[in-house]
Amino acid sequence: RVLFFGVLISAAGAMVLWLLMARRTLARIRGTEERYRLLFDSAADAIVMVDENSGRILDANRTAGAWTGRDPKELLGVDYADLFDKGIVVRKGSTGSGELRGKNGTTRPVETQSSTAVWDTQVVRQAIIRDISERVENERERRVAAEALASIAEGVIIADADRRVLSVNAAATQLTGFTAEQLSGTRLEATRRMADGGPLPATIWDEIVATHHWSGEVESRRRDGSVYPEMLSISTIRDAGQRVLHYVAVFSDISVARADRRRLEHLAAHDALTGLVNRAKFQLHCEEAIARAARDRSAAAVLFIDLDAFKFVNDSYSHSVGDRLLELVGQRIVRQLRAGDIAGRIGGDEFTVLMPGLALREDAATLATRMLAVLSEPFHVDSYEIVLSASIGIAGYPLDGDDAKTLIANADAAMYAAKTEERNAWRFYVPTMQADASHRMVLATELRQALLDEEFQLVYQPSVEMCSGRIVAVEALLRWHHPDRGEVMPGEFIPIAESTGLIHRIDEWVMHAVCAQIRAWDAADLPQIRVAINVSARWFAHPGFIESVRHALQTNAVAPQRVVLEITEGAMLRLGEETERTMRALDALGIGVAIDDFGTGYASMAYLKLPAVAYLKIDGSFVAGLPDSPNDAAITGAMLAMAGSLGLITIAEGIETEGQHDFLSRAGCTEGQGYLYSYPLQPAALERMLRPRKQPAGSKLKLVPPVRS
Ligand code: C2E
Ligand code: MG
Ligand code: MG
């Protein structure tokens, strides 16, 4: 029993000991397990133990629970394959990838790595599931970047730190004509030169080192050797230590943009119609020329060329004809220039020429003379032949001004002087002209007021029959009684009225005033003589012209046969195809037309044959030379014969001497007008003269006191 108890006790002791030991072992095991669990659960990756045979989950860590949106315990017994959206190789192979299912249908891209182990008798697969969202995202970004690079229009070249090409995009191969293989390994700068043709300077790389960037315009060479302008920008990619890893060159062909820019620049500086420089650019050229002349102690001149009455071309032909004409004028001007001269168009029909580095003032005059000659040659536009004339003013540095503005303004003033003195002429600037120019500006404003204030008045100059000395007609001549300046003559204000467009209102006023005067004379029982009215080409070409004339006649009950409209030959030259229609309308109305100042233009027969034309007035400039100038005598004789053969009545203007009268009378001129017979008269003076008893028949008129004192 003792033994029995002894054994029992020792057995119990052993048992206790064993139990104690087992507990310790268990505790140790449990500690290991806990540590293992801790490790297991704190892993950043999801870890799942799977029974290799059934594919069911035996254990899952916390991350696996978090990613699948469940408690890790809930995952026990779940089919491992069900965790994934896309098939994942679990049993075969050690790695796989797919989408792990999360909560509410979300998924995350994962990569799995698995290995098998034997637990007791159980074969267990241990799968580590790694979230690869970031990598997938990076890859996607890289792909997008690569695609973008491939599809952008700019060429992109990536080079290494030695500037050797590593990769190029499609545009780069297209732009350069080289394949990616041909480009790779070559030096980035080898195919490029600066816009001026020189090699890319080393300073570019210094700049890139300093600022990590450079951009500019360069000339790039294509594979076929052709060169194109390129906008090139080079940047660097650096590591954390600021060491250059890569150079990225981005470039594009800017030939189109550059051509556009050049075109814009050209447009900004040139007149679109003629291609000549515009006012602003011309002024710049002048300033340069003046600066150069000041340095070299040489001279420079500006020619201001204005077409005489170009507006009539526009009014009577179409604007497209006018435009074409200006183009041709520009071409003719350019053809006369020396190398270095510059032509500009600075206004509608205003052209300028700059002659830099001029040695002699006379050279400018020579050019002006030549310009006038070529511009008076007929122009052919469409089916029309158009004859123009021009007036030219010349101003030179240093005599007439030392800045561009002054020089141009003074050339303009000289041009104006040329135009008013005689058309188709040139003048050098003289200082009084500038005063004239400002005077004209003032007159232009005052003219407008003059119409309103009725400061205009008409005087009448008789026209006498050569053979009898009888007054057979009068010509109405306009006077402006200026409140301060006194009487202003038409030679002074008509050109201003023409250039400001006021002329047709003035002409209209004259037409009405003459008709009212005729009516008054008729009422006073004066002899019913012809009254000539001067009509500007501007009004003649006006659409309302015929209607306005008819209205004036009608309201004053004046018979159309009583008036003659005078239009100068110079104006006729500029009237287009409308002329014949207007003439026919006048003819239909029963109104006669006189060609005034005949011989100062082209003395063209064509105008004399137009309907309504019944009178020809020989210009006073021919009469002045009679009877001694053989030239004037011959021309006058020829004109009289020509007009006579067409059955026209001829009237010689500006007869001042008996000698002139005798010559013209013998040459067969019908009528004469001039101071020899009478100055232009106030209506009252004319009335006295026209009373039959006061006019001794058959004798020449005595001079009556001039209207102008
Ligand atoms: P025009 O029609 O050729 O007129 C003749 C001009 O010669 C007139 O000048 C007249 O006064 C002047 N004259 C007449 N006899 C002699 C002479 O013996 N010797 C000289 N040296 N001159 C003489 P005026 O009145 O100064 O007119 C100049 C021009 O102005 C006219 O030339 C005409 O073209 C224009 N004009 C005059 N009145 C009007 C008008 O009412 N309307 C328009 N549109 N133009 C007018
Ligand atoms: Mg006249
Ligand atoms: Mg005349």
Coordinates of N, CA and C and ligand atoms in Angstrom, one line a residue, residues 458 461 475-479 489-491 494 503 507 510 534-536 566 568 596-597 617 619 653-656 673-676 678 680, ligand 1:
L458 N -22.2 136.6 -107.2 CA -21.8 136.3 -108.5 C -21.6 137.6 -109.3
Q461 N -19.2 138.2 -116.5 CA -18.3 138.7 -117.5 C -18.9 138.5 -118.9
E475 N -20.7 135.1 -118.5 CA -20.3 134.0 -117.7 C -20.4 134.4 -116.2
A476 N -21.0 133.6 -115.4 CA -21.2 133.8 -114.0 C -19.9 133.4 -113.3
L477 N -19.3 134.3 -112.6 CA -18.1 134.0 -111.8 C -18.3 134.3 -110.4
L478 N -17.8 133.4 -109.6 CA -18.1 133.4 -108.1 C -17.1 134.3 -107.3
R479 N -17.7 135.0 -106.4 CA -16.8 135.8 -105.5 C -17.3 135.5 -104.1
M489 N -10.9 135.3 -104.3 CA -11.1 134.9 -105.6 C -11.3 133.4 -105.7
P490 N -12.0 132.9 -106.7 CA -12.3 131.5 -106.8 C -11.0 130.6 -106.9
G491 N -9.9 131.2 -107.6 CA -8.7 130.4 -107.7 C -8.2 130.0 -106.3
I494 N -11.9 127.7 -104.6 CA -12.5 126.6 -105.3 C -11.7 125.3 -105.1
I503 N -17.7 121.6 -102.7 CA -17.8 122.2 -104.0 C -19.2 122.0 -104.6
D507 N -21.6 124.8 -106.0 CA -22.1 124.8 -107.4 C -23.6 124.8 -107.5
V510 N -24.7 128.2 -106.8 CA -24.5 129.1 -108.0 C -25.6 128.8 -109.1
N534 N -20.1 127.9 -114.4 CA -19.0 126.9 -114.2 C -19.5 125.8 -113.3
V535 N -19.2 124.6 -113.8 CA -19.6 123.4 -113.0 C -18.4 122.6 -112.7
S536 N -18.2 122.2 -111.5 CA -17.0 121.4 -111.1 C -17.3 119.9 -111.5
E566 N -20.4 125.2 -118.1 CA -18.9 125.1 -118.5 C -18.3 124.0 -117.6
T568 N -14.4 122.2 -117.3 CA -13.1 122.3 -117.8 C -12.6 121.0 -118.5
D596 N -14.4 124.2 -121.1 CA -13.6 125.3 -120.6 C -12.1 125.0 -120.6
D597 N -11.3 126.0 -120.7 CA -9.9 125.9 -120.6 C -9.3 124.9 -121.6
K617 N -14.1 126.7 -125.3 CA -13.4 127.9 -124.8 C -11.9 127.7 -124.8
D619 N -8.3 128.3 -123.9 CA -7.7 128.8 -122.6 C -6.9 130.1 -122.9
E653 N -10.7 133.0 -124.4 CA -10.7 133.6 -123.0 C -9.5 134.5 -122.9
G654 N -9.6 135.5 -122.0 CA -8.5 136.3 -121.5 C -7.9 137.2 -122.6
I655 N -8.8 137.7 -123.4 CA -8.3 138.7 -124.5 C -8.1 140.0 -123.8
E656 N -6.9 140.5 -123.9 CA -6.6 141.8 -123.3 C -6.1 142.8 -124.3
Q673 N -13.8 136.8 -124.8 CA -14.0 137.2 -123.4 C -12.7 137.7 -122.9
G674 N -12.7 138.8 -122.2 CA -11.5 139.3 -121.6 C -11.6 140.7 -121.2
Y675 N -10.5 141.2 -120.5 CA -10.5 142.5 -120.0 C -10.6 143.6 -121.1
L676 N -10.2 143.2 -122.3 CA -10.3 144.1 -123.4 C -11.8 144.6 -123.6
S678 N -14.5 143.6 -121.3 CA -15.1 143.9 -120.0 C -14.5 143.0 -118.9
P680 N -15.2 141.2 -115.3 CA -16.5 140.7 -114.7 C -17.2 141.8 -114.0
Ligands
C2E1 P1 -12.8 130.3 -115.9 O1 -14.1 129.6 -116.0 O2 -11.8 129.9 -117.0 O3 -13.0 131.8 -115.8 C1 -12.2 132.7 -116.5 C2 -11.3 133.4 -115.5 O4 -10.5 134.3 -116.2 C3 -12.0 134.2 -114.5 O5 -11.3 134.2 -113.3 C4 -12.0 135.6 -115.1 O6 -12.1 136.6 -114.1 C5 -10.6 135.6 -115.6 N1 -10.5 136.5 -116.8 C6 -11.4 137.0 -117.6 N2 -10.9 137.9 -118.5 C7 -9.5 137.9 -118.3 C8 -8.4 138.5 -118.9 O7 -8.6 139.3 -119.8 N3 -7.2 138.3 -118.4 C9 -7.0 137.5 -117.3 N4 -5.8 137.3 -116.8 N5 -8.0 136.8 -116.7 C10 -9.3 137.0 -117.2 P2 -12.0 134.0 -111.9 O8 -13.3 134.7 -111.8 O9 -10.9 134.3 -110.9 O10 -12.3 132.4 -111.9 C11 -11.2 131.5 -112.0 C12 -11.8 130.2 -112.2 O11 -12.5 129.7 -111.1 C13 -12.7 130.0 -113.4 O12 -12.0 129.9 -114.5 C14 -13.5 128.8 -113.0 O13 -12.8 127.7 -113.4 C15 -13.6 128.9 -111.5 N6 -14.9 129.4 -111.1 C16 -15.3 130.7 -111.1 N7 -16.6 130.7 -110.7 C17 -16.9 129.5 -110.4 C18 -18.2 128.8 -110.0 O14 -19.2 129.5 -109.8 N8 -18.2 127.5 -109.8 C19 -17.1 126.8 -110.1 N9 -17.2 125.5 -110.0 N10 -15.9 127.3 -110.6 C20 -15.9 128.6 -110.7

